[in-house]
Coordinates of C-alpha atoms and ligand atoms in Angstrom, one line a residue:
M161 CA -3.6 -0.7 -8.4
P162 CA -7.0 -0.6 -6.7
G163 CA -7.5 1.4 -3.6
V164 CA -10.5 0.3 -1.6
T165 CA -12.4 2.7 0.7
I166 CA -14.3 1.2 3.6
V167 CA -17.0 3.6 4.8
G168 CA -19.8 3.3 7.4
A169 CA -23.2 3.5 5.7
Q170 CA -25.2 4.3 8.9
W171 CA -24.4 6.1 12.2
G172 CA -21.2 4.2 12.9
D173 CA -20.4 0.9 14.6
E174 CA -21.4 -1.0 11.5
G175 CA -18.5 -3.5 11.9
K176 CA -15.9 -1.6 9.8
G177 CA -13.1 -2.8 12.0
K178 CA -13.9 -6.5 11.5
I179 CA -14.1 -6.0 7.7
V180 CA -10.9 -4.0 7.5
D181 CA -9.0 -6.6 9.5
L182 CA -10.4 -9.3 7.3
L183 CA -9.6 -7.5 4.1
T184 CA -6.1 -6.6 5.3
E185 CA -4.9 -10.1 4.6
G186 CA -4.9 -9.1 0.9
A187 CA -3.6 -5.5 1.4
D188 CA -0.2 -3.8 1.9
L189 CA -1.3 -0.5 3.5
V190 CA -4.2 0.6 5.6
V191 CA -4.8 4.3 6.1
R192 CA -7.3 5.8 8.6
Y193 CA -8.5 9.0 7.1
A194 CA -10.8 10.7 9.6
G195 CA -11.9 11.0 13.2
G196 CA -9.9 10.1 16.3
P197 CA -10.3 8.2 19.5
N198 CA -14.1 8.7 19.2
A199 CA -13.9 5.5 17.0
G200 CA -13.9 2.1 18.5
H201 CA -13.2 -0.7 16.0
T202 CA -13.5 -4.2 17.3
L203 CA -11.4 -7.1 16.0
V204 CA -12.1 -10.7 17.0
I205 CA -9.4 -13.1 15.9
P206 CA -8.5 -16.7 16.5
N207 CA -5.8 -17.4 19.1
K208 CA -3.4 -20.2 19.6
T209 CA -5.6 -22.0 22.2
G210 CA -8.5 -22.5 19.8
G211 CA -10.5 -19.5 21.2
H212 CA -10.7 -15.9 20.1
D213 CA -9.0 -12.7 21.3
K214 CA -10.8 -9.4 21.1
I215 CA -8.9 -6.2 20.4
V216 CA -10.5 -2.7 20.2
V217 CA -8.5 -0.1 18.3
R218 CA -9.4 3.6 18.5
L219 CA -6.7 5.5 16.6
V220 CA -4.6 2.8 15.1
P221 CA -5.9 1.3 11.8
S222 CA -7.6 -2.0 12.0
G223 CA -5.0 -3.6 9.7
I224 CA -2.4 -3.6 12.6
L225 CA -2.8 -7.4 13.3
W226 CA -1.2 -8.4 10.0
P227 CA 2.5 -8.1 10.6
E228 CA 3.5 -7.2 7.0
T229 CA 1.0 -4.4 6.6
V230 CA 1.9 -0.7 7.0
C231 CA -0.7 1.3 8.9
V232 CA -1.0 5.0 8.5
L233 CA -2.8 7.5 10.7
G234 CA -3.7 10.0 8.0
N235 CA -3.6 13.8 8.1
G236 CA -7.4 14.0 8.3
M237 CA -7.4 12.5 11.8
V238 CA -7.2 14.2 15.1
V239 CA -4.8 12.4 17.4
D240 CA -4.6 12.6 21.2
P241 CA -0.9 11.8 21.9
L242 CA -1.7 10.4 25.4
A243 CA -4.6 8.2 24.1
L244 CA -2.4 7.0 21.3
S245 CA 0.5 6.2 23.6
K246 CA -1.9 4.2 25.8
E247 CA -3.2 2.3 22.8
L248 CA 0.4 1.5 21.8
D249 CA 1.0 0.2 25.3
E250 CA -2.0 -2.2 24.9
L251 CA -0.7 -3.3 21.5
V252 CA 2.8 -4.0 22.8
G253 CA 1.3 -5.9 25.8
K254 CA -0.7 -8.1 23.4
G255 CA 2.4 -8.7 21.2
V256 CA 0.7 -7.0 18.2
W257 CA 3.2 -4.2 17.7
T258 CA 6.9 -3.9 18.8
E259 CA 8.1 -0.6 20.2
G260 CA 9.5 1.6 17.4
D261 CA 8.3 -0.6 14.6
K262 CA 8.0 1.8 11.7
R263 CA 5.2 0.0 10.0
L264 CA 3.0 2.3 12.0
V265 CA 3.2 5.7 10.5
L266 CA 1.8 8.9 12.0
S267 CA 1.1 11.7 9.5
D268 CA 2.9 14.8 10.7
R269 CA 0.0 16.9 9.4
A270 CA -2.7 15.2 11.5
H271 CA -3.9 17.5 14.2
M272 CA -3.4 17.0 17.9
I273 CA -6.2 16.7 20.5
L274 CA -4.7 18.5 23.5
P275 CA -6.0 18.7 27.1
Y276 CA -7.9 21.9 26.5
H277 CA -9.9 20.2 23.7
L278 CA -11.0 17.4 26.2
L279 CA -11.8 20.0 28.8
V280 CA -14.1 22.0 26.4
D281 CA -15.8 18.9 25.0
G282 CA -16.6 17.7 28.5
L283 CA -17.8 21.1 29.8
R284 CA -20.1 21.6 26.8
E285 CA -21.6 18.1 27.2
K286 CA -22.7 19.2 30.7
G287 CA -24.8 22.0 29.2
Q288 CA -28.2 22.3 27.6
F289 CA -26.9 22.0 24.1
A290 CA -25.2 18.7 24.5
V291 CA -24.8 16.5 21.4
G292 CA -24.0 13.3 23.2
T293 CA -20.4 13.3 22.0
T294 CA -17.8 10.7 23.1
K295 CA -16.1 13.6 25.1
R296 CA -12.7 12.8 23.5
G297 CA -12.1 16.4 22.4
I298 CA -13.0 15.7 18.7
G299 CA -15.2 18.7 18.0
P300 CA -12.9 21.3 19.6
A301 CA -9.8 19.9 17.9
Y302 CA -11.4 20.1 14.5
E303 CA -12.7 23.6 15.4
D304 CA -9.1 24.6 16.0
K305 CA -8.0 23.1 12.7
A306 CA -10.7 25.1 10.9
R307 CA -10.0 28.4 12.7
R308 CA -6.3 27.9 12.0
N309 CA -5.3 27.4 15.6
G310 CA -4.6 23.7 15.4
V311 CA -1.3 22.1 16.3
H312 CA 0.1 19.4 13.9
L313 CA 1.5 16.2 15.3
G314 CA 4.7 17.3 13.5
A315 CA 5.0 20.1 16.2
L316 CA 6.2 17.4 18.6
R317 CA 9.6 17.6 16.8
D318 CA 10.1 21.0 18.3
L319 CA 8.5 21.6 21.7
A320 CA 9.4 25.3 22.0
R321 CA 7.6 25.9 18.7
M322 CA 4.8 23.8 19.8
E323 CA 4.4 25.8 23.0
R324 CA 4.0 29.0 20.9
H325 CA 1.3 27.3 18.8
V326 CA -0.5 26.2 21.9
A327 CA -0.3 29.7 23.4
R328 CA -2.1 31.0 20.3
A329 CA -4.9 28.4 20.6
L330 CA -5.3 29.0 24.3
D331 CA -5.6 32.7 23.8
A332 CA -8.7 31.9 21.7
W333 CA -10.1 29.3 24.1
A334 CA -9.5 31.1 27.4
P335 CA -12.7 33.2 27.3
T336 CA -14.8 30.1 26.5
I337 CA -13.2 28.0 29.3
R338 CA -13.5 30.8 31.8
A339 CA -17.2 31.4 30.9
M340 CA -17.9 27.8 31.7
G341 CA -16.3 28.3 35.2
E342 CA -12.9 26.6 34.6
T343 CA -9.4 27.9 34.5
P344 CA -7.5 27.4 31.2
P345 CA -4.2 25.5 31.5
T346 CA -1.0 27.4 30.6
P347 CA 0.9 26.5 27.4
A348 CA 3.7 25.1 29.6
D349 CA 1.3 22.9 31.4
V350 CA 0.0 21.5 28.1
V351 CA 3.5 20.7 26.8
A352 CA 4.5 19.2 30.1
A353 CA 1.5 16.9 30.0
I354 CA 2.5 15.3 26.7
R355 CA 6.2 15.4 27.2
P356 CA 6.5 11.8 28.5
V357 CA 5.2 10.4 25.1
V358 CA 7.0 12.8 22.7
D359 CA 10.0 10.7 21.9
R360 CA 8.0 7.6 21.3
L361 CA 5.7 9.4 18.8
V362 CA 8.3 11.5 17.0
N363 CA 10.0 8.3 16.0
L364 CA 6.9 7.3 14.0
L365 CA 6.2 10.6 12.3
D366 CA 6.4 10.8 8.5
D367 CA 4.7 12.4 5.5
G368 CA 1.6 10.2 5.4
S369 CA 0.6 11.4 2.0
R370 CA 3.9 10.5 0.5
V371 CA 3.9 7.0 2.1
V372 CA 0.5 6.3 0.6
D373 CA 1.4 7.7 -2.8
D374 CA 4.7 5.7 -2.9
G375 CA 2.6 2.6 -2.1
I376 CA 0.1 3.2 -4.8
R377 CA 2.7 4.0 -7.4
G378 CA 4.6 0.9 -6.3
G379 CA 1.5 -1.3 -7.1
K380 CA 0.6 -1.9 -3.4
K381 CA -2.9 -2.6 -2.4
V382 CA -4.3 0.1 -0.1
I383 CA -7.4 0.2 2.1
F384 CA -8.7 3.6 3.2
E385 CA -10.4 2.9 6.6
G386 CA -13.3 5.2 7.4
A387 CA -14.4 5.9 11.0
Q388 CA -17.9 6.9 12.2
G389 CA -20.5 6.7 9.4
T390 CA -22.3 8.6 6.6
L391 CA -25.0 10.0 8.9
L392 CA -22.4 11.4 11.3
D393 CA -20.5 13.2 8.5
V394 CA -20.1 16.9 9.2
D395 CA -21.5 17.8 5.7
H396 CA -23.9 14.9 4.9
G397 CA -25.0 13.7 8.4
T398 CA -27.9 14.6 10.7
Y399 CA -26.4 18.0 11.5
P400 CA -25.9 19.2 14.2
Y401 CA -26.0 15.7 15.7
V402 CA -22.8 14.7 13.8
T403 CA -19.1 14.4 14.4
S404 CA -16.8 17.1 13.1
S405 CA -15.0 15.3 10.3
S406 CA -15.6 14.0 6.8
A407 CA -16.5 10.4 7.5
T408 CA -17.8 9.8 4.0
S409 CA -15.7 8.5 1.1
G410 CA -14.7 12.0 0.0
G411 CA -12.8 12.3 3.3
A412 CA -10.5 9.5 2.2
C413 CA -8.9 11.8 -0.4
T414 CA -8.4 14.9 1.8
G415 CA -7.7 12.8 4.9
A416 CA -5.1 10.5 3.4
G417 CA -3.6 13.1 1.0
V418 CA -4.4 11.4 -2.3
G419 CA -6.5 12.2 -5.3
P420 CA -9.8 10.5 -6.2
T421 CA -7.9 8.4 -8.9
A422 CA -6.3 6.5 -6.1
I423 CA -9.6 4.9 -5.2
S424 CA -11.4 2.4 -7.4
R425 CA -14.0 1.0 -5.0
V426 CA -16.1 2.3 -2.2
V427 CA -17.5 -0.3 0.1
G428 CA -20.4 0.7 2.4
I429 CA -20.8 -1.3 5.6
T430 CA -24.3 -1.6 7.0
K431 CA -25.7 -3.6 9.8
A432 CA -28.7 -5.8 9.1
Y433 CA -30.6 -3.4 11.4
L434 CA -29.6 0.1 12.7
T435 CA -28.0 1.6 15.7
R436 CA -27.1 5.1 16.9
V437 CA -25.1 6.4 20.0
G438 CA -25.7 9.9 21.3
G439 CA -28.4 12.4 20.5
G440 CA -30.3 13.2 17.3
P441 CA -33.1 11.9 15.2
F442 CA -33.5 8.2 14.5
P443 CA -36.9 7.6 12.9
T444 CA -36.8 3.7 12.9
E445 CA -35.7 3.5 16.5
L446 CA -37.5 0.8 18.6
N447 CA -38.2 1.8 22.2
D448 CA -39.8 -1.6 22.9
E449 CA -39.1 -5.2 23.5
T450 CA -37.7 -5.8 20.0
G451 CA -35.3 -2.9 20.5
E452 CA -34.1 -4.6 23.7
T453 CA -33.7 -7.9 21.9
L454 CA -31.5 -6.3 19.2
R455 CA -29.4 -4.6 21.9
R456 CA -29.0 -7.8 23.9
N457 CA -28.4 -10.1 20.9
G458 CA -26.2 -7.7 19.1
G459 CA -24.2 -6.6 22.2
E460 CA -25.0 -3.1 21.4
F461 CA -23.0 -1.2 23.9
G462 CA -20.5 1.4 22.8
A463 CA -16.9 0.2 22.3
V464 CA -15.5 3.6 23.5
T465 CA -17.9 4.8 26.1
G466 CA -19.9 1.7 27.1
R467 CA -23.2 3.6 26.5
P468 CA -26.1 1.4 25.4
R469 CA -26.7 2.0 21.7
R470 CA -30.1 3.0 20.4
C471 CA -31.5 0.2 18.2
G472 CA -34.0 0.1 15.4
W473 CA -35.0 -1.3 12.0
I474 CA -32.9 -1.0 8.8
D475 CA -33.5 2.2 6.9
L476 CA -33.3 1.7 3.1
P477 CA -33.8 5.4 2.2
A478 CA -30.8 6.1 4.4
L479 CA -28.8 3.4 2.6
R480 CA -29.7 4.8 -0.8
Y481 CA -28.5 8.2 0.5
A482 CA -25.3 6.5 1.6
R483 CA -24.9 5.1 -1.9
R484 CA -25.3 8.6 -3.3
V485 CA -23.0 10.6 -1.1
N486 CA -20.3 8.0 -1.0
G487 CA -20.6 6.6 -4.6
L488 CA -20.8 3.1 -3.2
T489 CA -19.7 0.3 -5.5
D490 CA -20.3 -2.5 -3.0
L491 CA -22.3 -3.2 0.1
I492 CA -21.3 -5.4 3.1
V493 CA -24.1 -6.4 5.5
T494 CA -23.0 -7.3 9.0
K495 CA -24.7 -8.8 12.1
L496 CA -27.2 -10.8 10.1
D497 CA -27.0 -13.4 12.9
V498 CA -28.6 -10.9 15.4
L499 CA -31.9 -11.0 13.5
T500 CA -32.3 -14.8 14.0
G501 CA -35.4 -15.6 16.0
L502 CA -37.3 -12.4 15.3
P503 CA -40.9 -13.3 14.2
H504 CA -40.7 -10.6 11.5
I505 CA -38.5 -7.8 10.3
D506 CA -39.9 -4.4 9.4
V507 CA -38.0 -2.7 6.6
C508 CA -38.2 1.1 6.2
V509 CA -38.8 1.6 2.5
A510 CA -39.9 5.2 2.3
Y511 CA -40.9 8.2 4.4
D512 CA -44.1 10.2 4.8
T513 CA -43.1 13.8 5.1
P514 CA -45.0 17.2 5.1
H515 CA -44.3 17.2 1.4
G516 CA -45.7 13.8 0.7
R517 CA -44.2 10.2 0.5
V518 CA -40.6 10.0 -0.6
R519 CA -38.2 7.2 -1.3
D520 CA -35.1 9.4 -0.6
L521 CA -33.9 10.1 2.9
P522 CA -35.6 13.4 4.0
I523 CA -32.3 14.4 5.7
N524 CA -33.6 17.9 6.7
D525 CA -37.0 16.6 8.0
L526 CA -36.0 13.5 9.8
D527 CA -37.5 14.8 13.1
V528 CA -41.0 14.9 11.6
A529 CA -40.8 12.3 8.9
K530 CA -42.6 9.0 9.5
P531 CA -41.1 5.8 8.3
V532 CA -43.1 3.6 5.9
Y533 CA -42.5 -0.1 6.7
E534 CA -42.9 -3.3 4.8
R535 CA -42.9 -6.4 6.8
M536 CA -40.7 -9.4 5.9
P537 CA -40.8 -12.8 7.6
G538 CA -38.1 -13.7 10.1
W539 CA -36.2 -17.0 10.3
T540 CA -35.3 -19.2 13.3
E541 CA -32.2 -21.1 11.9
R542 CA -28.8 -20.0 13.2
V543 CA -26.6 -18.5 10.5
E544 CA -23.2 -18.2 12.2
T545 CA -21.7 -21.2 10.4
A546 CA -22.9 -20.3 6.9
R547 CA -19.9 -19.6 4.6
S548 CA -21.9 -19.2 1.4
L549 CA -25.1 -17.4 0.5
G550 CA -26.6 -20.8 -0.4
E551 CA -26.1 -22.0 3.2
L552 CA -28.3 -19.2 4.6
P553 CA -32.0 -19.8 5.3
E554 CA -34.1 -18.8 2.4
K555 CA -35.8 -15.9 4.3
A556 CA -32.4 -14.5 5.4
R557 CA -31.2 -14.7 1.8
A558 CA -34.3 -12.9 0.6
Y559 CA -33.7 -10.2 3.1
I560 CA -30.1 -9.6 1.9
E561 CA -31.2 -9.7 -1.7
R562 CA -33.9 -7.1 -1.0
I563 CA -31.4 -4.7 0.6
A564 CA -29.1 -5.0 -2.5
R565 CA -32.0 -4.6 -4.9
E566 CA -33.5 -1.5 -3.2
V567 CA -30.1 0.2 -2.6
E568 CA -29.0 -0.7 -6.1
V569 CA -25.6 -1.8 -4.9
P570 CA -24.3 -5.4 -5.1
I571 CA -23.4 -7.3 -1.9
A572 CA -19.7 -8.0 -1.6
M573 CA -19.8 -9.9 1.8
V574 CA -22.1 -10.9 4.6
S575 CA -21.0 -11.1 8.2
V576 CA -22.6 -13.6 10.4
G577 CA -20.6 -13.2 13.7
P578 CA -18.0 -11.0 15.3
Q579 CA -15.1 -13.4 14.5
R580 CA -12.9 -12.9 11.5
E581 CA -13.9 -16.2 10.0
A582 CA -17.7 -15.8 10.5
T583 CA -18.0 -14.3 7.1
I584 CA -19.6 -15.1 3.7
P585 CA -17.4 -13.7 0.9
V586 CA -19.3 -12.8 -2.3
R587 CA -17.1 -10.6 -4.4
N588 CA -13.3 -10.1 -4.5
L589 CA -12.8 -6.5 -3.6
F590 CA -9.2 -6.3 -4.9
A591 CA -10.0 -7.8 -8.3
Ligands
GDP675 P1 -17.0 -0.3 14.0 O1 -16.9 0.9 14.8 O2 -17.7 -0.1 12.7 O3 -15.7 -1.0 13.7 O4 -17.9 -1.3 14.8 P2 -17.7 -1.7 16.4 O5 -16.6 -2.5 16.6 O6 -17.8 -0.4 17.2 O7 -19.1 -2.4 16.6 C1 -19.4 -3.6 16.0 C2 -19.7 -4.7 17.0 O8 -20.3 -5.8 16.4 C3 -18.4 -5.2 17.6 O9 -18.6 -5.7 18.9 C4 -18.0 -6.4 16.6 O10 -17.3 -7.4 17.3 C5 -19.4 -6.9 16.4 N1 -19.7 -7.6 15.1 C6 -19.1 -7.3 13.8 N2 -19.7 -8.1 12.9 C7 -20.6 -8.8 13.5 C8 -21.5 -9.8 13.1 O11 -21.6 -10.1 11.9 N3 -22.3 -10.4 14.0 C9 -22.2 -10.1 15.3 N4 -23.0 -10.7 16.2 N5 -21.3 -9.2 15.8 C10 -20.6 -8.5 14.9
IMO676 P1 -16.9 4.3 15.0 O1 -15.8 4.6 14.1 C1 -20.7 5.6 16.7 C2 -21.1 9.9 17.7 C3 -21.2 10.2 19.1 C4 -22.0 11.5 19.0 C5 -21.5 12.1 17.8 C6 -20.4 13.2 18.0 O2 -16.6 3.3 16.1 O3 -18.1 3.8 14.1 P2 -17.9 13.1 18.8 O4 -17.2 12.6 20.0 O5 -17.4 12.5 17.5 O6 -17.9 14.6 18.7 O7 -19.4 12.7 18.9 O8 -20.9 11.1 17.0 N1 -19.9 9.0 17.3 C7 -20.0 7.7 17.0 N2 -21.0 6.9 17.0 N3 -19.5 5.2 16.2 C8 -18.5 6.0 16.2 O9 -17.3 5.7 15.6 C9 -18.7 7.3 16.6 N4 -17.9 8.4 16.7 C10 -18.6 9.4 17.1 O10 -21.8 9.2 19.9 O11 -23.4 11.1 18.8
MG677 MG1 -17.3 1.6 16.7

């Protein structure tokens, strides 16, 4: 049975959450495979009074709104137990999830973000080498995983043992924390801080890999939900201005505990333009009135930190790069509606670099590369109510077709508004 991976093709916030929510109607299992509460995935769904409700999930998979769907937090994630518990409170309050409902599964091999990870992330971001992180403890938690000082979520089952693991991690962190002028917590402090949420979370622990494998072997339809985006991936992104996890499609295998044969399609999500939050190169960034217009019309403020997102023109070399490193089979373009009213749209088609003009993304020279633009005409008609490509203004259709042609990946869907239904389906991803 097909497994579909949803991956951000840019610097995150492409609208992955909306697409995963929408596709979950036809799926049985949704697995988040990377990242942690640095993600903010926004779902806008119809309510009973004819309006819409907005829900932002950070750790919980975006399939949670569909009551029959099993949602797994995969082993590739880093999970802050306190942040997760808070998110669960919100979902209970909204009637989305009932306390103890086992359709939410926490992989016992996911790593924990503990208070000292948050402390280190926050202190580093005050220094001269800040990356512009979300300060959610992501980097330090993955550092601990790689240096074999991490603490699995499964450790919550035995707090005495957990305290011993935490002591080992703190022994390594203490000099760093002291050098930054702070006092490290004691292992007992750390365990005491999370104790109030332990029973609630232990109840949801399971072997995530087995749950997903059982689903696949039982013919279930599975979505592997990516977080962040290709250009934030620790291997393939704009290093060192990246997150610390494998956000690209390869991360779906290691981060969910399945082999590549479990995945038959890889769907890249891209905005009709480009945004970035935090530091790092962004060659097509617009520091002008047009950039302001994109930010205003697109509501480009971070779902997690509220920071204004940097905005710019679409980058086709970057999307070709995303095709390559993810093996994209399909492309979904979101936020087409945001471009309505612009007199023209500049499309980055190549780069001028110290080594000449290139069509590939010069990932190692992005700070000096100059985008080469081709100008396309804008359109004035609203597109929010379009439900087929034929209902789009001709110039909007030409824009979408150009993206597909240049990236050499077919379009599976176009999103024309934040709401679940503001969508143009083009290809059936579970066929
Ligand atoms: P994610 O992290 O990839 O899930 O994306 P975010 O939720 O962080 O950011 C995407 C934002 O765009 C959210 O506020 C969505 O509600 C919104 N959005 C998604 N698709 C569309 C669309 O087609 N048009 C508009 N105007 N907004 C959209
Ligand atoms: P979603 O899943 C956009 C960015 C941060 C920062 C860098 C490192 O909502 O698309 P981190 O806290 O991960 O160490 O920060 O990565 N970043 C994101 N930007 N969307 C995200 O997630 C992001 N997650 C991390 O802004 O530049
Ligand atoms: Mg987001």
